[in-house]
Short mmCIF file of C-alpha atoms and ligand atoms in Angstrom, two decimals:
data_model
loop_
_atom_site.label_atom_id
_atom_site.label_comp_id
_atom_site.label_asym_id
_atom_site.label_seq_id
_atom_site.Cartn_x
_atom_site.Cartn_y
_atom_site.Cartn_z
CA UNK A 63 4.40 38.79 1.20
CA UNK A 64 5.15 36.05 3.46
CA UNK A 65 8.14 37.53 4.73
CA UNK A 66 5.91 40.38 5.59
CA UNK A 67 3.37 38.63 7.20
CA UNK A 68 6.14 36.92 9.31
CA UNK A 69 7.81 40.55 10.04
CA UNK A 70 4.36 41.55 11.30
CA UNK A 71 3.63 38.76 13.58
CA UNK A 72 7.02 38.96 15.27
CA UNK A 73 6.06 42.70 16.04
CA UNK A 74 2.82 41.67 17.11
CA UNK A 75 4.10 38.90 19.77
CA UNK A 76 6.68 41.09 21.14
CA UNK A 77 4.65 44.20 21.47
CA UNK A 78 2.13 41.85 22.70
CA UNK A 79 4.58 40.39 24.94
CA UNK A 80 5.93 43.55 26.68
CA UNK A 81 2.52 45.33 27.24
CA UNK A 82 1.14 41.88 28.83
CA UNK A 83 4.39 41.86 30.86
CA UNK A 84 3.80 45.86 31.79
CA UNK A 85 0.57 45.52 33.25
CA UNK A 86 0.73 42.39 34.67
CA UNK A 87 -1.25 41.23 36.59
CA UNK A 88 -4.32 42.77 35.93
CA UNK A 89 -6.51 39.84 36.88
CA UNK A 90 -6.64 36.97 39.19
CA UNK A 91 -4.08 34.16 38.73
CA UNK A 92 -4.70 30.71 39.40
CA UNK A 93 -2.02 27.54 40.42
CA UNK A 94 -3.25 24.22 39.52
CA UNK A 95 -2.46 21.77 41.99
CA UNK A 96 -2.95 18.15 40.62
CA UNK A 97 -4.02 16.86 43.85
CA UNK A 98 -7.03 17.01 45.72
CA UNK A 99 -7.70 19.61 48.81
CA UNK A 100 -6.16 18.70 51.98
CA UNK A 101 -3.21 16.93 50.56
CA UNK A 102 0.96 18.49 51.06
CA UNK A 103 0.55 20.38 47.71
CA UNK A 104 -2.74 21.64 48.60
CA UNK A 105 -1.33 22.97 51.59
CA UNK A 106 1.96 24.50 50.34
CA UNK A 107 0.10 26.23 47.70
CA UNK A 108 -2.47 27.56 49.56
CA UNK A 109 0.28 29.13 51.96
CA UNK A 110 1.67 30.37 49.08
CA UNK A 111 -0.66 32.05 47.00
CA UNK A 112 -1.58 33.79 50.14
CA UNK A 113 1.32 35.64 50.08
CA UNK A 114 2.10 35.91 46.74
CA UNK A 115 -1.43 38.15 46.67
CA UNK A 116 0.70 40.55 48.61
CA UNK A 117 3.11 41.26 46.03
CA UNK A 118 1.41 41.21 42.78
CA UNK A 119 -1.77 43.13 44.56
CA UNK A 120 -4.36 40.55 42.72
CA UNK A 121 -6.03 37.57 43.69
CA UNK A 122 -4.14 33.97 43.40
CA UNK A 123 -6.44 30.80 43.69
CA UNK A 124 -5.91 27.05 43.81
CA UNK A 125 -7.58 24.98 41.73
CA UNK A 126 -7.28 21.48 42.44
CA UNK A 127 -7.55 19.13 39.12
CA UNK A 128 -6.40 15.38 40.11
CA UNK A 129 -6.53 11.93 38.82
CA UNK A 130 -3.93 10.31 37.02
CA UNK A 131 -0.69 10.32 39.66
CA UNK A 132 -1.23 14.27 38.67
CA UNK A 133 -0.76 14.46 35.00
CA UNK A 134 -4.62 15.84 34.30
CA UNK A 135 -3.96 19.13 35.93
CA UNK A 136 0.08 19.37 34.75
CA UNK A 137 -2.01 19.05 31.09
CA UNK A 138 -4.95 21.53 32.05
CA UNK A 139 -2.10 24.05 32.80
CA UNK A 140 0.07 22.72 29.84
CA UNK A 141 -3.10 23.47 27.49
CA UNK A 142 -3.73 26.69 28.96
CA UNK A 143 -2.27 30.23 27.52
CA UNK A 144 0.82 31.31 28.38
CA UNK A 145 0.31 34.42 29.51
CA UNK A 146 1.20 33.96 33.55
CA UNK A 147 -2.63 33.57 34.73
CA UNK A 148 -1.99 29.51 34.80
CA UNK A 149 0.90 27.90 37.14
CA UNK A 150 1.55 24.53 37.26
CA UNK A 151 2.26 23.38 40.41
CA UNK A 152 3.84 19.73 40.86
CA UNK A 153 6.97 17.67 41.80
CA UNK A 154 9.08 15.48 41.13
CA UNK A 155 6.02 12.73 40.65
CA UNK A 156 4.34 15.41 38.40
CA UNK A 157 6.59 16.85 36.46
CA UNK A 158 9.41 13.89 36.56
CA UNK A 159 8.36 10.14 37.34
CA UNK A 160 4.81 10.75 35.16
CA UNK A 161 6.92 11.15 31.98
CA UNK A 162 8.51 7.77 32.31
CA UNK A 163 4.46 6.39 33.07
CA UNK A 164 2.18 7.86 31.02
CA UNK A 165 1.72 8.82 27.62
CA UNK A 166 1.50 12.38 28.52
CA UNK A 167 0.83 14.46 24.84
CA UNK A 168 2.81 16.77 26.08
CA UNK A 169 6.74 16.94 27.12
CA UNK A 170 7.52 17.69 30.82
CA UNK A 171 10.51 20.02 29.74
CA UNK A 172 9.94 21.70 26.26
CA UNK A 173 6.06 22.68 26.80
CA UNK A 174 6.35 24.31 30.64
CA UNK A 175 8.72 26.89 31.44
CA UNK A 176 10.30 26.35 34.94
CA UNK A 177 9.72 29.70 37.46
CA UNK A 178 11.16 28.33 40.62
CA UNK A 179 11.70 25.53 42.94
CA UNK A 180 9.75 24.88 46.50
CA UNK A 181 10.41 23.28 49.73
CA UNK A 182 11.37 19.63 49.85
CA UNK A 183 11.09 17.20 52.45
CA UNK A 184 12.12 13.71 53.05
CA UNK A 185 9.19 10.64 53.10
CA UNK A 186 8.63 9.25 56.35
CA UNK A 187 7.44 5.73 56.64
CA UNK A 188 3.93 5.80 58.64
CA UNK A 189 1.54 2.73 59.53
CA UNK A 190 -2.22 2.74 60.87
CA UNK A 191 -1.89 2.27 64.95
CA UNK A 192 -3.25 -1.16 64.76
CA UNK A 193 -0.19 -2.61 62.58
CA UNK A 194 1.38 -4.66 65.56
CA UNK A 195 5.21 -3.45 65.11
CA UNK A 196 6.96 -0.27 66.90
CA UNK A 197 9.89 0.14 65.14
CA UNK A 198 10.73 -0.33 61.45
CA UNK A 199 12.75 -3.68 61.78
CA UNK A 200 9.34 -4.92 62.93
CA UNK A 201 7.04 -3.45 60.33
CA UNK A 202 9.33 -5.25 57.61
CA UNK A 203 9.62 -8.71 59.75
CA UNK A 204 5.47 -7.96 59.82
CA UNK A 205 5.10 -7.41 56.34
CA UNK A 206 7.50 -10.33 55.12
CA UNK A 207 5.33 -12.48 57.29
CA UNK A 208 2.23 -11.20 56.10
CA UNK A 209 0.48 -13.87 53.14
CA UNK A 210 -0.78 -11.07 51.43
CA UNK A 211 0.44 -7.96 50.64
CA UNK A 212 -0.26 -4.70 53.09
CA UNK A 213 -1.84 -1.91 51.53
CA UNK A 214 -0.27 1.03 50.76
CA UNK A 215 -2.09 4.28 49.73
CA UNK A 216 -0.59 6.63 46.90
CA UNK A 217 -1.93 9.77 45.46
CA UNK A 218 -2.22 7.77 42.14
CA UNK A 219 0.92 5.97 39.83
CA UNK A 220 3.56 8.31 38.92
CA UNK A 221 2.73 10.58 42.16
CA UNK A 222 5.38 11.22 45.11
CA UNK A 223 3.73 8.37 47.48
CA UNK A 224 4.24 5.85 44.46
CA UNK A 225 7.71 6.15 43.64
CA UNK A 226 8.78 6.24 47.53
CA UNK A 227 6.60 2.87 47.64
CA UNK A 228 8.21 1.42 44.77
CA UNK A 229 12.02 2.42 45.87
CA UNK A 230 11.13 0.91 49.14
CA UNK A 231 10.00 -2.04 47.42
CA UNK A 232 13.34 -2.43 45.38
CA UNK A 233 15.38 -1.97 48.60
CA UNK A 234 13.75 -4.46 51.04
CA UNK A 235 12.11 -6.79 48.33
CA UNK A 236 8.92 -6.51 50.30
CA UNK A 237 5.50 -6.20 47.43
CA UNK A 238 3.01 -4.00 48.50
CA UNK A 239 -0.39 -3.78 47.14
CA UNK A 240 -1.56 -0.16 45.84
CA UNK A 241 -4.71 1.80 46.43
CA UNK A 242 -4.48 4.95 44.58
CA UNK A 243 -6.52 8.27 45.59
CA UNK A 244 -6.30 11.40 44.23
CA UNK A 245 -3.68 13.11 46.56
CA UNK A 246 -2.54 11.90 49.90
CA UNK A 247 -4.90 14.13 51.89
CA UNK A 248 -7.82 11.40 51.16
CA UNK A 249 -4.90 8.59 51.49
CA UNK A 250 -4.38 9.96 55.32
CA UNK A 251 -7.64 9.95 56.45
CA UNK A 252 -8.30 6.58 55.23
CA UNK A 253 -4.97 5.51 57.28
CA UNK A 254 -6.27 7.25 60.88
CA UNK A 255 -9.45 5.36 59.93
CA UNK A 256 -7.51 1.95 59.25
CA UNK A 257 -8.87 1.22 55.96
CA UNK A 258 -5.38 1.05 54.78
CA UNK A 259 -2.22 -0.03 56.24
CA UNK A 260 0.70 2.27 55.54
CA UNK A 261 1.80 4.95 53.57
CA UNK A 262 5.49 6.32 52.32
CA UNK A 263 4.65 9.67 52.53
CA UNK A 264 5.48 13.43 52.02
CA UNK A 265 6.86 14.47 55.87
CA UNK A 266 4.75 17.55 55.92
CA UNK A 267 1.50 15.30 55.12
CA UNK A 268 1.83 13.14 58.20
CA UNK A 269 3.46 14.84 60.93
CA UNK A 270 0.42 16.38 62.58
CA UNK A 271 -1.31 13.08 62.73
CA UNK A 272 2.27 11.30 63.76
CA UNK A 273 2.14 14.18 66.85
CA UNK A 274 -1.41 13.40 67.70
CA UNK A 275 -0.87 9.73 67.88
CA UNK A 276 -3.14 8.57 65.34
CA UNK A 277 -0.75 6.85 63.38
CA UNK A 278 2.41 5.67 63.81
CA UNK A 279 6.25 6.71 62.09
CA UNK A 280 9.03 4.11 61.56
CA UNK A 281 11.45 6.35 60.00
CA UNK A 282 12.80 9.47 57.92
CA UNK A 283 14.23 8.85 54.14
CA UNK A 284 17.22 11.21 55.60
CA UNK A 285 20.47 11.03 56.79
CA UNK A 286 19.55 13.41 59.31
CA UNK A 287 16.84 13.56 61.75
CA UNK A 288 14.41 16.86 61.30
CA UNK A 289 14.19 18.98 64.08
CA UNK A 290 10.41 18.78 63.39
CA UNK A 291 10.42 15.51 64.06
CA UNK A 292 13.16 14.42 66.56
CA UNK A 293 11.83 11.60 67.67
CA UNK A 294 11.50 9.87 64.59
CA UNK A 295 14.52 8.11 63.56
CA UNK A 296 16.65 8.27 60.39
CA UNK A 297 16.41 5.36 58.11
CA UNK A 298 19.71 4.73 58.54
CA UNK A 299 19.40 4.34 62.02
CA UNK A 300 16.91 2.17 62.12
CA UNK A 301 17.85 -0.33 59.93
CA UNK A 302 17.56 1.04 56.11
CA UNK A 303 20.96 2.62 55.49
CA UNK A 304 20.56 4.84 52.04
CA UNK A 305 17.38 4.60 51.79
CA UNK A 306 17.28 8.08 50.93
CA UNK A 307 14.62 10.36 48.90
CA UNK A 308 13.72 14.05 49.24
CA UNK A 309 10.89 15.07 47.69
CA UNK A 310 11.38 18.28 46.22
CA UNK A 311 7.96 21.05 44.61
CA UNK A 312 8.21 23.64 42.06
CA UNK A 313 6.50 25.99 39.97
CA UNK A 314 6.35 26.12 36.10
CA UNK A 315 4.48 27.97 33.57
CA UNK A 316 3.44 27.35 29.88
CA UNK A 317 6.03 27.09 27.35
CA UNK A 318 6.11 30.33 25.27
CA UNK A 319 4.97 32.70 28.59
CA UNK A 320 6.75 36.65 28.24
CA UNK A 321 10.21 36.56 30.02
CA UNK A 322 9.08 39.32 32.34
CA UNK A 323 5.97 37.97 33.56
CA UNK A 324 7.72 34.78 34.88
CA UNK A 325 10.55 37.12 36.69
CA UNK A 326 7.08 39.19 38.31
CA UNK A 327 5.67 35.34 39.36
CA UNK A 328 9.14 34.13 40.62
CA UNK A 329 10.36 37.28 42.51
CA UNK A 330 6.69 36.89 44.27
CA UNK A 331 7.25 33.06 45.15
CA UNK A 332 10.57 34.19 46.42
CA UNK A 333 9.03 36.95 48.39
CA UNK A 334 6.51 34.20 50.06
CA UNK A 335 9.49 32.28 51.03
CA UNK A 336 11.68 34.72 52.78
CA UNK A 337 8.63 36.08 54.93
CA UNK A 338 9.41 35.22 58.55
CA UNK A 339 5.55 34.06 59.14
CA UNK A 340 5.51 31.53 55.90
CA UNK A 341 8.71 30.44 56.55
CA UNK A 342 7.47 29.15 60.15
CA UNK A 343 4.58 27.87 58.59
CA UNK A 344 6.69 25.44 56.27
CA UNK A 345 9.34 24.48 58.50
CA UNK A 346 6.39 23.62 61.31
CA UNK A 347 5.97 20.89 58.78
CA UNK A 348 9.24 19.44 58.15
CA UNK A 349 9.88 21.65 54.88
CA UNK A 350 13.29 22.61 53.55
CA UNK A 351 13.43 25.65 52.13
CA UNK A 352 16.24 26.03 49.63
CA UNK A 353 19.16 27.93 49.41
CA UNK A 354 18.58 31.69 48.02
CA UNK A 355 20.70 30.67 44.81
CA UNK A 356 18.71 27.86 44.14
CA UNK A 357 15.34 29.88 43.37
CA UNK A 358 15.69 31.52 39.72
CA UNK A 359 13.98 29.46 37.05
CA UNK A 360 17.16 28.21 35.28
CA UNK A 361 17.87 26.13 38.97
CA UNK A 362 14.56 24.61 38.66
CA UNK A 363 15.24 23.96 35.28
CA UNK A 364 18.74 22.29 35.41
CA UNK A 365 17.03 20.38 38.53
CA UNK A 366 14.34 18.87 36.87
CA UNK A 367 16.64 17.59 33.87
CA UNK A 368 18.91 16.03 36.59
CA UNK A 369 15.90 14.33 38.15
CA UNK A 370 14.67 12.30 34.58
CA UNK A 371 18.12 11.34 34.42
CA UNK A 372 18.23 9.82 37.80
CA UNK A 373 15.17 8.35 37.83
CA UNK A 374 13.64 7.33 34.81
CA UNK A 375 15.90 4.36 34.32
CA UNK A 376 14.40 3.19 38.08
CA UNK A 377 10.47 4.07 36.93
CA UNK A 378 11.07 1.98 33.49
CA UNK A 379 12.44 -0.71 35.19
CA UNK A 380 9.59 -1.30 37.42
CA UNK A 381 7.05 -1.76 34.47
CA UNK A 382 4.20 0.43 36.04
CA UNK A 383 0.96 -0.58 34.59
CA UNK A 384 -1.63 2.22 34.36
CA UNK A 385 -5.36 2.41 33.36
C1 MLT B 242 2.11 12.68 46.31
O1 MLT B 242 2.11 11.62 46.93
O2 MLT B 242 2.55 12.78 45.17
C2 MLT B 242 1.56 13.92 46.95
O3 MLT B 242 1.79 13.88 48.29
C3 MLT B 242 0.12 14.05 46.59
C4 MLT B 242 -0.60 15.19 47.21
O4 MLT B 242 -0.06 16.30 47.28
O5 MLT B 242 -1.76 14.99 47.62
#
């Protein structure tokens, strides 16, 4: 009896499985970004999604669910059924640094399926215009001076802005204080408006306020300069050698989600970036796109293992203290 009941569910799941996978999508889709509006993820997914409509000829929304350095929304679309309809949308704060942070109730790797890796771009070091230094030898001789601590906004512990904070801290020994939002979009506008003093941020966040002067850039987390950016020097150039981090996006899905439904979801990311028009869009911003053969889902997932090996050990070691 059991072994029948076991025999039937098995047919169940995989008839289930390919007839979901056959007609999907038959519905709108939505990508949970665990940031708020306005913010780098915001933005990538929004130029996303508006592509990916194209190719899977349904709608494809955004819902933004923040707080927590991200991990409320990776959880909403942990939680949700895995039927393709939910992407979680993250990076390597979401769906790396937050598992060495929080007590999550879920795990990072065994409950999402990866579907494909995004655009990365290097942190660039940017200040509110009234910080008196021009060039990043004279923000840290400013800060090391300073009896206090500067301020330095984060889209919450755990999140992409933290962990470039708290590497800068370990190289140059310099504490900063933290005020976490929920993304970096609201993080920005509090730096034009000076209520902050710096932030180590996502490239793509703060180079259209760096170009319209209303804050100012120190340096790149590169060993290259970005052609986006020329004027804005490498770290090792100006006076940070290795002080390197790329912060790389991707895609995942719930754990248990039908084989062909992620390959429909990836090939449509994929599609997204090899348009000519999207492609400008993210490279306008300092993006990289990656390499063709690193866009199936096992990349991403090899990627993201790689990642908790690298830099757990570093997260742990700094003893974050959350609510
Ligand atoms: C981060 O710092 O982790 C992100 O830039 C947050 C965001 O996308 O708003």
């Amino acid at each position: 009896m059991q072994r029948f009941v076991l025999a039937a569910l098995i047919t169940l799941t995989t008839f289930g499985g390919n007839a979901l996978a056959e007609s999907f999508p038959s519905r709108a889709i939505t990508i949970v970004v665990p940031f708020s509006a306005g913010g780098p993820s915001d933005a990538m997914a929004r130029m996303l999604a508006e592509r990916m409509k194209t190719s899977l000829g349904e709608a494809v929304m955004v819902e933004n669910v923040t707080g927590a350095g991200g991990s409320i929304g990776v959880g909403r679309a942990v939680r949700s059924p895995p039927d393709g309809y939910t992407i979680s949308f993250g990076h390597l704060g979401t769906h790396v640094a937050n598992g060495a942070i929080y007590k999550l109730g879920f795990d990072l790797v065994s409950d999402l399926e990866p579907l494909v890796l995004l655009p990365s771009n290097p942190m660039i070091i940017v200040s509110k215009n009234a910080v008196p230094a021009k060039t990043l030898q004279d923000l840290l001789a400013w800060l090391k001076a300073r009896p206090t601590p500067a301020a330095a906004g984060t889209a919450g512990a755990g999140s992409g802005s933290h962990i470039a904070g708290l590497y800068f801290e370990n190289v140059t020994g310099i504490k900063l204080q933290y005020v976490p939002y929920r993304g970096t979009g609201p993080a920005m506008n509090d730096l034009v408006g000076g209520q902050i003093d710096l932030i180590v941020d996502q490239t793509s966040n703060s180079i259209g306020q760096v170009r319209a002067g209303n804050i100012r850039a120190y340096a790149v987390t590169a060993d290259k300069r970005l052609s986006s950016a020329p004027d804005v020097p490498t770290t090792d150039e100006a006076g940070l050698p290795g002080f390197h981090m790329t912060l790389w996006l991707g895609m995942w899905v719930p754990n248990g989600t039908p084989g062909d439904v992620v390959r429909k979801l990836n090939a449509a990311v994929v599609d997204a970036l090899n348009d000519p028009a999207v492609r400008n869009q993210l490279e306008n911003l300092g993006l990289q796109i990656p390499p063709p053969d690193q866009l199936s889902p096992a990349a991403l997932g090899a990627w993201q293992k790689a990642e908790i090996a690298k830099w757990w050990p570093m997260i742990k070691a700094a003893n974050v203290k959350v609510e």
